[in-house]
Short mmCIF file of C-alpha atoms and ligand atoms in Angstrom, two decimals:
data_model
loop_
_atom_site.label_atom_id
_atom_site.label_comp_id
_atom_site.label_asym_id
_atom_site.label_seq_id
_atom_site.Cartn_x
_atom_site.Cartn_y
_atom_site.Cartn_z
CA MET A 1 109.19 39.32 60.73
CA PHE A 2 106.20 38.21 58.61
CA TYR A 3 105.78 40.88 57.00
CA ASN A 4 109.26 40.34 55.61
CA VAL A 5 109.66 37.35 54.42
CA PHE A 6 106.02 37.57 52.23
CA GLU A 7 107.57 41.75 51.12
CA TYR A 8 110.93 38.88 49.90
CA LYS A 9 108.03 36.86 48.69
CA LYS A 10 106.80 38.47 45.85
CA ASN A 11 110.50 39.63 44.47
CA SER A 12 111.37 36.22 44.51
CA SER A 13 111.31 32.88 42.17
CA SER A 14 109.79 30.08 43.50
CA SER A 15 111.63 28.58 40.08
CA GLU A 16 115.05 28.81 42.35
CA VAL A 17 114.10 25.82 44.41
CA THR A 18 116.64 24.96 47.62
CA PRO A 19 116.77 21.35 47.41
CA GLU A 20 116.39 18.61 50.01
CA GLY A 21 120.08 17.57 50.81
CA ILE A 22 120.60 21.70 51.76
CA TYR A 23 118.07 21.68 54.41
CA LEU A 24 119.06 18.70 55.52
CA ALA A 25 123.33 19.65 55.40
CA ARG A 26 120.85 22.15 58.02
CA ARG A 27 119.37 20.63 60.63
CA ARG A 28 122.50 18.94 61.45
CA LEU A 29 124.08 22.27 61.77
CA LEU A 30 120.88 23.72 63.41
CA THR A 31 120.32 21.51 66.20
CA GLY A 32 118.73 22.79 69.24
CA ALA A 33 119.54 26.73 70.65
CA ALA A 34 121.40 26.81 67.92
CA ALA A 35 117.99 27.13 65.36
CA LEU A 36 116.09 28.56 67.74
CA ALA A 37 119.73 31.26 68.27
CA LEU A 38 119.14 31.93 64.61
CA ALA A 39 114.70 32.84 65.13
CA GLY A 40 113.88 35.53 62.62
CA GLY A 41 114.72 33.85 59.53
CA LYS A 42 117.27 36.26 59.62
CA ALA A 43 120.32 33.90 59.63
CA ALA A 44 119.94 32.29 54.85
CA PRO A 45 120.19 28.83 55.45
CA SER A 46 123.12 27.89 54.14
CA ALA A 47 125.51 30.80 51.58
CA ALA A 48 126.06 27.21 48.59
CA ALA A 49 122.02 27.92 49.04
CA PRO A 50 119.87 29.34 45.62
CA ALA A 51 118.22 31.87 46.04
CA ALA A 52 114.19 30.77 46.92
CA LEU A 53 111.51 31.51 49.07
CA PRO A 54 112.25 31.91 52.63
CA VAL A 55 113.41 30.89 55.40
CA LEU A 56 110.96 30.17 58.32
CA GLU A 57 111.69 30.37 61.60
CA ALA A 58 110.68 26.75 63.32
CA ALA A 59 111.25 24.60 65.52
CA ARG A 60 110.72 20.30 65.36
CA ASN A 61 107.68 19.21 66.97
CA ALA A 62 108.91 16.03 68.17
CA ARG A 63 106.27 14.84 69.33
CA PHE A 64 103.95 14.93 66.59
CA SER A 65 106.85 14.21 63.77
CA ALA A 66 106.94 10.91 61.58
CA ALA A 67 110.06 9.78 62.17
CA GLU A 68 109.94 8.01 58.31
CA PRO A 69 112.69 8.88 55.14
CA LEU A 70 111.23 12.50 53.67
CA THR A 71 109.71 12.99 49.76
CA SER A 72 112.15 14.85 48.87
CA TYR A 73 111.38 18.15 48.03
CA GLY A 74 111.43 17.89 44.34
CA ASP A 75 108.12 15.40 44.50
CA ILE A 76 106.74 17.23 47.73
CA THR A 77 105.87 20.63 45.10
CA ALA A 78 106.14 18.93 42.12
CA TYR A 79 103.75 15.71 41.59
CA ASN A 80 100.14 18.06 42.44
CA ASN A 81 96.77 18.15 42.85
CA PHE A 82 95.82 21.88 42.14
CA TYR A 83 93.14 21.36 39.71
CA GLU A 84 92.09 25.53 40.18
CA PHE A 85 95.25 25.45 38.47
CA GLY A 86 94.90 21.47 35.60
CA THR A 87 93.79 18.60 35.87
CA GLY A 88 98.07 17.49 35.62
CA LYS A 89 100.20 16.31 38.70
CA ASP A 90 102.72 18.78 37.19
CA ASP A 91 100.32 22.20 36.19
CA PRO A 92 100.22 22.81 39.68
CA GLN A 93 104.31 23.45 39.48
CA ARG A 94 103.62 24.91 35.77
CA ARG A 95 100.96 26.79 36.30
CA ALA A 96 100.88 28.37 40.21
CA GLN A 97 103.84 30.21 40.10
CA ALA A 98 101.54 33.58 39.45
CA LEU A 99 99.51 33.40 41.47
CA ARG A 100 99.52 36.93 44.35
CA THR A 101 99.80 35.71 47.82
CA HIS A 102 100.24 38.86 48.73
CA PRO A 103 98.75 40.97 49.77
CA TRP A 104 95.94 38.09 51.44
CA ASN A 105 92.81 38.53 53.86
CA VAL A 106 91.27 35.93 55.32
CA ALA A 107 87.71 36.11 55.70
CA ILE A 108 86.21 35.24 59.92
CA SER A 109 81.93 34.11 60.36
CA GLY A 110 80.17 32.66 61.13
CA GLU A 111 78.93 31.58 65.01
CA VAL A 112 81.94 32.94 66.05
CA GLU A 113 81.98 36.36 68.97
CA THR A 114 84.09 37.47 66.86
CA SER A 115 84.35 37.71 63.20
CA GLY A 116 85.95 40.20 59.97
CA VAL A 117 88.02 39.74 57.53
CA PHE A 118 91.75 39.59 59.09
CA THR A 119 95.18 40.22 56.59
CA LEU A 120 97.50 36.83 56.08
CA GLU A 121 99.61 38.54 58.87
CA ASP A 122 97.18 38.84 61.32
CA ILE A 123 96.29 35.98 61.30
CA LEU A 124 99.56 34.66 62.13
CA LYS A 125 101.34 37.25 63.66
CA PRO A 126 100.84 35.96 67.61
CA HIS A 127 101.98 32.49 66.53
CA PRO A 128 104.43 30.57 67.04
CA LEU A 129 105.90 28.67 64.14
CA GLU A 130 106.61 24.58 64.41
CA GLU A 131 108.24 22.19 62.03
CA ARG A 132 105.95 18.70 62.08
CA VAL A 133 106.59 15.31 59.78
CA TYR A 134 103.10 14.80 58.37
CA ARG A 135 101.98 11.39 57.03
CA LEU A 136 99.96 12.40 53.46
CA ARG A 137 97.58 10.04 51.22
CA CYS A 138 96.20 10.76 49.02
CA VAL A 139 93.07 8.87 47.91
CA GLU A 140 94.18 8.50 44.62
CA ARG A 141 96.52 5.65 46.76
CA TRP A 142 100.60 7.34 47.08
CA SER A 143 101.35 8.85 49.65
CA MET A 144 104.58 11.59 51.40
CA VAL A 145 105.82 12.46 54.02
CA ILE A 146 106.34 15.83 54.76
CA PRO A 147 107.81 18.61 56.67
CA TRP A 148 105.58 21.14 57.13
CA VAL A 149 106.12 23.98 58.40
CA GLY A 150 102.39 25.68 60.38
CA PHE A 151 100.72 26.00 63.34
CA PRO A 152 97.74 24.00 65.33
CA LEU A 153 94.65 25.13 63.91
CA ALA A 154 92.90 25.67 66.60
CA ASP A 155 94.52 28.31 68.31
CA LEU A 156 93.51 29.80 65.50
CA LEU A 157 90.08 29.31 65.33
CA GLN A 158 90.41 30.20 69.36
CA ARG A 159 90.87 33.28 68.65
CA PHE A 160 87.86 34.17 67.33
CA ARG A 161 86.28 32.69 70.98
CA PRO A 162 83.23 30.33 68.23
CA THR A 163 79.16 29.74 70.27
CA SER A 164 77.76 27.46 71.46
CA LYS A 165 76.30 26.48 67.59
CA ALA A 166 79.48 25.96 65.87
CA LYS A 167 79.54 22.52 65.09
CA TYR A 168 81.99 22.15 61.87
CA VAL A 169 84.29 24.86 60.62
CA ALA A 170 83.83 24.84 56.46
CA PHE A 171 86.94 26.34 54.96
CA THR A 172 86.65 28.11 51.03
CA THR A 173 90.49 28.66 48.33
CA LEU A 174 90.55 32.23 46.45
CA ARG A 175 88.51 31.89 43.11
CA ASP A 176 89.95 34.28 40.52
CA PRO A 177 89.39 32.05 37.24
CA LYS A 178 92.30 35.46 35.89
CA GLN A 179 94.87 34.30 38.04
CA MET A 180 93.83 29.68 38.27
CA PRO A 181 93.41 29.61 34.68
CA GLY A 182 92.50 26.09 36.50
CA GLN A 183 88.80 28.11 37.41
CA ARG A 184 87.40 28.03 33.46
CA ASP A 185 86.51 24.73 33.15
CA GLY A 186 83.98 22.50 35.28
CA TRP A 187 85.78 20.19 36.44
CA LEU A 188 84.11 21.13 40.00
CA ASP A 189 82.12 23.98 41.26
CA TRP A 190 84.29 26.17 42.52
CA PRO A 191 85.86 27.66 44.66
CA TYR A 192 87.19 24.71 46.38
CA VAL A 193 85.43 23.87 49.80
CA GLU A 194 85.99 21.79 52.31
CA GLY A 195 85.03 21.36 55.94
CA LEU A 196 85.32 19.68 59.47
CA ARG A 197 83.42 18.28 62.96
CA ILE A 198 84.80 20.99 64.68
CA ASP A 199 86.13 18.47 66.73
CA GLU A 200 88.84 17.30 64.30
CA ALA A 201 88.96 20.78 63.50
CA MET A 202 90.59 21.93 66.76
CA HIS A 203 93.04 18.18 67.22
CA PRO A 204 96.34 18.76 67.92
CA LEU A 205 97.30 17.46 65.03
CA THR A 206 94.93 19.91 62.56
CA LEU A 207 97.41 22.30 61.15
CA LEU A 208 97.49 25.02 59.53
CA ALA A 209 100.75 25.16 57.48
CA VAL A 210 102.64 27.52 56.29
CA GLY A 211 105.71 26.07 54.69
CA LEU A 212 107.45 23.18 54.25
CA TYR A 213 110.87 22.01 54.31
CA GLY A 214 111.56 25.05 56.63
CA ARG A 215 111.10 27.29 53.80
CA VAL A 216 107.75 29.48 53.16
CA LEU A 217 104.73 27.15 51.18
CA PRO A 218 105.05 26.92 47.72
CA ASN A 219 102.43 28.07 45.89
CA GLN A 220 101.73 24.97 43.98
CA ASN A 221 101.20 23.92 47.49
CA GLY A 222 99.15 25.90 48.28
CA ALA A 223 100.29 29.56 49.94
CA PRO A 224 100.08 31.09 51.58
CA LEU A 225 98.02 29.16 54.21
CA ARG A 226 96.51 25.46 53.38
CA LEU A 227 94.27 22.86 56.31
CA VAL A 228 97.24 20.07 57.33
CA VAL A 229 95.05 17.09 58.74
CA PRO A 230 97.52 13.55 58.62
CA TRP A 231 94.45 11.02 59.65
CA LYS A 232 92.38 11.78 56.49
CA TYR A 233 92.92 12.00 52.63
CA GLY A 234 94.73 14.64 50.93
CA PHE A 235 92.13 16.02 49.64
CA LYS A 236 90.65 17.55 52.82
CA GLY A 237 93.93 19.63 52.90
CA ILE A 238 92.86 22.33 51.76
CA LYS A 239 95.18 24.66 49.40
CA SER A 240 95.10 29.01 49.45
CA ILE A 241 92.67 29.33 52.17
CA VAL A 242 90.51 32.80 52.42
CA ALA A 243 87.42 32.60 53.88
CA ILE A 244 87.09 30.13 57.91
CA ARG A 245 82.97 29.95 58.19
CA PHE A 246 81.85 28.17 61.64
CA THR A 247 78.65 26.76 61.09
CA GLU A 248 75.50 24.64 63.04
CA ARG A 249 75.22 22.52 60.12
CA GLN A 250 77.60 20.32 57.94
CA PRO A 251 79.04 22.37 54.98
CA PRO A 252 79.78 20.82 51.52
CA THR A 253 82.62 19.98 50.58
CA SER A 254 83.75 20.08 47.12
CA TRP A 255 84.56 15.80 45.95
CA ASN A 256 81.83 14.80 47.87
CA ILE A 257 79.66 17.49 45.82
CA ALA A 258 81.31 15.91 42.65
CA ALA A 259 81.40 12.45 43.61
CA PRO A 260 79.45 11.90 46.29
CA ASP A 261 79.32 7.75 46.58
CA GLU A 262 83.86 8.50 45.90
CA TYR A 263 83.85 11.57 48.98
CA GLY A 264 82.46 11.10 52.12
CA PHE A 265 83.06 14.10 54.55
CA TYR A 266 85.48 12.65 56.41
CA ALA A 267 87.65 10.54 54.41
CA ASN A 268 89.11 9.54 57.08
CA VAL A 269 92.16 7.15 55.97
CA ASN A 270 90.64 3.93 55.93
CA PRO A 271 92.88 0.20 54.25
CA ALA A 272 89.13 -1.42 55.25
CA VAL A 273 86.70 1.15 53.62
CA ASP A 274 87.04 0.45 49.11
CA HIS A 275 86.85 3.58 47.66
CA PRO A 276 83.97 1.85 44.96
CA ARG A 277 86.76 1.99 42.06
CA TRP A 278 89.77 -0.04 43.52
CA SER A 279 91.03 -0.41 47.58
CA GLN A 280 92.69 1.53 50.12
CA ALA A 281 95.14 -1.50 51.32
CA SER A 282 97.92 -0.63 50.30
CA GLU A 283 99.83 3.02 48.74
CA ARG A 284 102.34 3.84 46.57
CA ARG A 285 104.97 5.76 48.27
CA ILE A 286 105.86 8.20 45.78
CA GLY A 287 109.90 8.03 45.37
CA ALA A 288 110.70 5.69 47.73
CA GLY A 289 112.77 3.42 45.43
CA LEU A 290 113.12 2.86 41.48
CA PHE A 291 109.95 0.28 41.41
CA GLU A 292 108.17 2.66 44.23
CA ALA A 293 107.27 -0.48 45.67
CA THR A 294 103.35 -0.47 47.82
CA GLN A 295 102.81 -0.67 51.56
CA PRO A 296 100.45 -1.20 53.46
CA THR A 297 98.11 1.82 54.77
CA LEU A 298 97.11 2.19 57.55
CA PRO A 299 94.03 2.65 60.04
CA PHE A 300 93.74 7.20 60.45
CA ASN A 301 97.27 7.05 57.98
CA GLY A 302 99.54 5.52 61.15
CA TYR A 303 96.74 7.77 63.56
CA ALA A 304 94.87 5.54 65.22
CA ALA A 305 96.39 6.42 68.76
CA GLU A 306 95.51 10.09 69.16
CA VAL A 307 91.96 10.37 66.59
CA ALA A 308 90.53 7.30 66.36
CA PRO A 309 88.59 8.24 69.97
CA LEU A 310 86.33 10.71 68.13
CA TYR A 311 85.26 8.26 66.55
CA ARG A 312 83.88 6.15 68.82
CA GLY A 313 80.34 4.59 68.03
CA MET A 314 80.52 5.20 64.31
CA ASN A 315 80.61 3.32 61.43
CA LEU A 316 83.62 4.39 59.42
CA HIS A 317 81.72 2.67 56.40
CA ARG A 318 78.49 4.67 56.16
CA TRP A 319 80.19 7.53 57.23
CA PHE A 320 83.37 7.37 55.46
N1 MTE B 401 92.59 22.84 48.04
C1 MTE B 401 92.49 22.78 46.51
N2 MTE B 401 92.03 24.31 46.61
N3 MTE B 401 92.60 22.40 45.03
C2 MTE B 401 92.70 20.82 45.65
O1 MTE B 401 92.39 20.80 43.94
N4 MTE B 401 93.60 19.09 46.33
C3 MTE B 401 93.19 18.45 47.62
C4 MTE B 401 94.08 18.92 48.47
N5 MTE B 401 93.85 20.99 48.69
C5 MTE B 401 92.91 20.28 46.10
C6 MTE B 401 93.68 20.76 47.06
C7 MTE B 401 93.61 16.79 46.87
S1 MTE B 401 92.74 15.63 46.08
C8 MTE B 401 95.52 16.56 47.41
S2 MTE B 401 95.66 14.79 48.07
C9 MTE B 401 96.29 18.03 48.17
O2 MTE B 401 95.58 18.60 47.98
C10 MTE B 401 97.41 17.84 47.35
O3 MTE B 401 98.56 18.43 48.54
P1 MTE B 401 99.38 18.97 48.07
O4 MTE B 401 99.62 19.81 45.87
O5 MTE B 401 100.67 19.69 48.90
O6 MTE B 401 101.26 17.29 47.57
#
């Protein structure tokens, strides 16, 4: 089924987006068995839906989903950080559409028994997709609530049988200045790189996303494959991944290279640890009412019960 949806994407116009209203209506219709019966991405969400990105079959994982109003599809796909396409929030939506996401390969290397270069289809094939509603808190003090479609990163990593020396996992975004005009400028050292400690990477909340709002990821959100780590600031969620490397040493990360005093390796959402230039105690929920009133930021972005034990005994002011 994936082969078809990614083939389809090549021929579809990404300007024809699906409004969340259609998505919500479809959700109301497709509950439980009905949703499963439509498995395979064969069914169009609605005759009224504009032709858009392909539908993905994914059952909602209620255990890992936040019960909060969703940010609109329009906001999630028009207010982006993807510096490879410029530094303006609307640059990625305008400039990422020409990114070719098929064919796409991912190189697996480092401290693993099985390394190699795998096609996106190889990477995705064994993994049933889930929908998970996660809060995303950007280090810039705005937040969204996003219905991702993806699967646990741990399930993928285990397939390559990490050795006992695999203490960290490093991720790399595509580097291709021809396709990514922002890479012709020196805002960051390209390619964008990120990393997690192996226990963070293996945590059940850590997701590899391939879609949102029940459809294939728009390019500006990191197609065809991006990381989502909901208890960390958004910059850890590296987009358009082409390489995953298992390492013994802590890998370099783009924002830490650019400004080590401002962006640490861990980047756990923490209202008690200010950014040197602003407080992190509150956030603006994008699209939430006329004035987008701020709300308090929660430790670990509200996921403390699940992830605080990973950092037991660590000074989170030092390891920010
Ligand atoms: N990944 C790459 N390759 N390049 C980027 O500039 N920006 C990060 C992250 N992943 C970024 C990236 C930042 S700062 C944030 S907040 C999130 O992507 C934003 O994800 P979104 O645009 O899907 O909301």
